[in-house]
Short mmCIF file of C-alpha atoms in Angstrom, two decimals:
data_model
loop_
_atom_site.label_atom_id
_atom_site.label_comp_id
_atom_site.label_asym_id
_atom_site.label_seq_id
_atom_site.Cartn_x
_atom_site.Cartn_y
_atom_site.Cartn_z
CA ALA A 1 0.10 5.17 10.94
CA THR A 2 1.61 7.99 9.08
CA SER A 3 -1.25 10.31 10.52
CA GLU A 4 -0.60 8.97 14.02
CA LEU A 5 3.18 9.41 14.13
CA LYS A 6 2.74 12.80 12.47
CA ARG A 7 0.36 13.78 15.25
CA GLU A 8 2.74 12.44 17.88
CA PHE A 9 5.70 14.34 16.42
CA GLU A 10 3.78 17.63 16.48
CA LEU A 11 2.91 16.81 20.27
CA MET A 12 6.76 16.12 20.84
CA GLN A 13 7.78 19.40 19.18
CA ALA A 14 5.37 21.70 20.95
CA GLY A 15 6.48 19.90 24.35
CA GLY A 16 9.94 20.79 23.58
CA HIS A 17 11.32 17.08 23.48
CA LEU A 18 13.37 17.41 20.47
CA ARG A 19 17.13 17.94 20.52
CA ARG A 20 19.02 20.11 18.23
CA GLN A 21 21.51 18.26 16.20
CA THR A 22 24.72 20.06 15.38
CA GLU A 23 26.82 17.35 13.54
CA CYS A 24 27.09 17.94 9.67
CA ILE A 25 25.07 21.06 9.48
CA SER A 26 25.38 24.15 7.42
CA SER A 27 22.60 26.64 7.54
CA TYR A 28 21.07 29.08 5.07
CA GLY A 29 19.26 31.63 7.16
CA GLY A 30 19.33 29.97 10.57
CA GLY A 31 18.42 26.43 9.47
CA MET A 32 18.20 23.71 12.25
CA TRP A 33 18.12 19.81 12.21
CA SER A 34 16.46 18.36 15.53
CA PHE A 35 15.57 14.97 16.40
CA LEU A 36 13.85 12.51 19.03
CA GLU A 37 14.92 8.85 19.51
CA VAL A 38 12.26 6.90 20.76
CA TRP A 39 14.02 3.74 20.68
CA SER A 40 17.94 3.43 20.96
CA PRO A 41 20.41 2.20 23.61
CA TRP A 42 21.11 5.86 24.62
CA GLU A 43 17.72 7.17 25.65
CA ASP A 44 15.42 7.10 28.54
CA ARG A 45 13.17 4.39 28.17
CA THR A 46 10.26 2.71 29.83
CA ALA A 47 10.13 -0.62 30.98
CA ASP A 48 9.08 -1.84 27.48
CA ASP A 49 12.43 -0.13 26.05
CA CYS A 50 10.54 2.88 24.27
CA ALA A 51 10.81 6.59 25.23
CA ALA A 52 8.11 7.20 27.64
CA ALA A 53 6.89 10.20 25.66
CA ALA A 54 6.32 8.36 22.31
CA PRO A 55 3.76 5.53 22.81
CA VAL A 56 2.62 5.87 18.80
CA ALA A 57 6.02 5.15 17.74
CA CYS A 58 6.92 2.75 20.51
CA ARG A 59 4.17 0.72 19.27
CA LEU A 60 5.27 0.65 15.66
CA VAL A 61 8.54 -0.34 16.63
CA GLN A 62 7.33 -3.25 18.87
CA ARG A 63 5.11 -4.55 15.93
CA LEU A 64 8.11 -4.40 13.60
CA GLN A 65 10.49 -6.40 16.23
CA SER A 66 7.51 -8.77 16.82
CA ALA A 67 7.72 -9.43 12.79
CA GLY A 68 11.55 -10.15 12.91
CA MET A 69 12.76 -6.49 12.04
CA PRO A 70 16.24 -6.19 13.77
CA ILE A 71 15.82 -2.71 14.70
CA VAL A 72 18.91 -0.82 16.26
CA ARG A 73 17.21 2.45 16.70
CA ALA A 74 14.14 4.65 15.51
CA GLY A 75 12.80 8.29 16.07
CA TYR A 76 11.86 11.48 14.69
CA SER A 77 14.01 13.93 12.41
CA ALA A 78 13.11 17.29 11.48
CA VAL A 79 14.86 19.57 9.24
CA ASP A 80 13.84 23.08 9.08
CA ALA A 81 13.33 25.44 6.20
CA GLY A 82 16.70 26.75 4.84
CA THR A 83 19.14 24.10 6.29
CA HIS A 84 21.72 22.08 4.41
CA LEU A 85 23.24 18.82 6.10
CA LEU A 86 26.72 18.57 4.63
CA ARG A 87 27.92 15.35 2.81
CA HIS A 88 28.65 12.86 5.46
CA THR A 89 28.57 9.11 6.01
CA GLY A 90 27.03 6.79 8.56
CA THR A 91 29.56 5.01 10.79
CA THR A 92 29.22 1.51 9.55
CA ASN A 93 27.72 -0.42 6.44
CA ARG A 94 26.14 -2.80 9.02
CA VAL A 95 22.97 -0.67 9.05
CA LEU A 96 20.41 0.53 6.62
CA LYS A 97 17.90 3.45 7.15
CA TRP A 98 14.20 3.80 6.23
CA HIS A 99 12.64 7.36 6.33
CA LEU A 100 8.99 7.40 6.33
CA GLY A 101 7.95 10.90 5.32
CA LEU A 102 5.38 12.61 7.78
CA HIS A 103 5.64 16.37 6.58
CA ILE A 104 7.06 16.89 3.32
CA PRO A 105 6.50 20.44 1.94
CA ALA A 106 5.04 19.96 -1.65
CA MET A 107 6.14 23.44 -3.25
CA PRO A 108 8.20 23.96 -4.66
CA VAL A 109 8.49 20.83 -6.09
CA GLY A 110 11.69 18.93 -4.82
CA CYS A 111 12.59 21.62 -2.54
CA ALA A 112 13.27 19.07 0.30
CA GLN A 113 16.08 16.86 -1.29
CA PHE A 114 18.37 14.10 -0.60
CA GLN A 115 21.44 13.09 -2.34
CA ILE A 116 23.18 9.67 -1.75
CA ALA A 117 26.19 9.02 -3.70
CA ASN A 118 25.08 10.68 -6.99
CA GLU A 119 21.65 9.94 -7.01
CA SER A 120 19.15 12.72 -5.87
CA ARG A 121 15.82 11.84 -4.30
CA THR A 122 12.76 13.35 -2.63
CA TRP A 123 10.82 12.43 -0.01
CA LYS A 124 6.88 11.75 -0.34
CA GLU A 125 4.31 11.88 2.59
CA GLY A 126 3.42 8.22 3.61
CA GLN A 127 6.29 6.57 1.72
CA ILE A 128 9.43 5.12 2.76
CA LEU A 129 12.96 6.30 1.55
CA PHE A 130 15.51 3.25 1.74
CA PHE A 131 19.14 3.92 1.85
CA ASP A 132 22.56 2.70 3.04
CA ASP A 133 24.03 5.56 4.77
CA SER A 134 27.49 4.23 4.69
CA PHE A 135 27.48 6.10 1.27
CA GLU A 136 28.13 9.74 1.29
CA HIS A 137 24.98 11.72 1.39
CA GLU A 138 23.44 15.04 2.06
CA VAL A 139 20.06 16.77 2.76
CA TRP A 140 18.68 20.21 1.51
CA ASN A 141 15.49 21.86 2.70
CA ARG A 142 14.93 24.77 0.47
CA CYS A 143 11.13 24.81 1.11
CA ALA A 144 9.19 27.60 3.24
CA SER A 145 8.60 24.83 5.98
CA GLN A 146 9.92 21.96 7.99
CA ARG A 147 10.63 18.29 6.37
CA VAL A 148 9.77 15.60 9.12
CA VAL A 149 10.55 11.83 8.72
CA PHE A 150 10.16 8.87 11.22
CA GLN A 151 13.58 7.01 10.86
CA ILE A 152 14.22 3.56 11.56
CA VAL A 153 17.72 1.99 11.33
CA PHE A 154 18.08 -1.63 11.25
CA HIS A 155 20.72 -4.39 11.01
CA HIS A 156 21.57 -5.21 7.25
CA PRO A 157 19.75 -8.30 6.38
CA ASP A 158 22.70 -9.94 4.83
CA LEU A 159 24.71 -9.18 7.93
CA PRO A 160 25.15 -12.80 10.09
CA LEU A 161 23.36 -12.67 13.73
CA LYS A 162 27.05 -12.97 15.36
CA ALA A 163 28.32 -9.88 13.25
CA ARG A 164 25.62 -7.59 14.63
CA LEU A 165 26.43 -4.54 16.64
#
């Protein structure tokens, strides 16, 4: 699924479907953070609740939901070379996040980095980075190319059904 999602992202980017995110950004040399939510309460959706432009991602979301995963939103997130996303927190500890690495620059090693609380991590293509974004976190892309992940936000599994958003 990773290669299919990566190809779909490339098509979305080439077609101008991504939006610039300005929250929490500080740029080094003109960096940018862009995104495309493919499943969320605030996006244009087809009858099956997915963005019309992202059928690969929508099939993945539907498979995960069918397996019982309580997805809140999902989408593509790209951080351009030279971008620093300042320390920030998510709005609630009721959700958790997965980042599936789609394009992670390999050189120099660790040039795309994520810090949450006092722990630094790096993404790996085809692997999931799992975190609770209610903790302070920040992102750097000191690489020569863009870092791209497919992000899934889901209800915390310890949260009772009646307490979910």
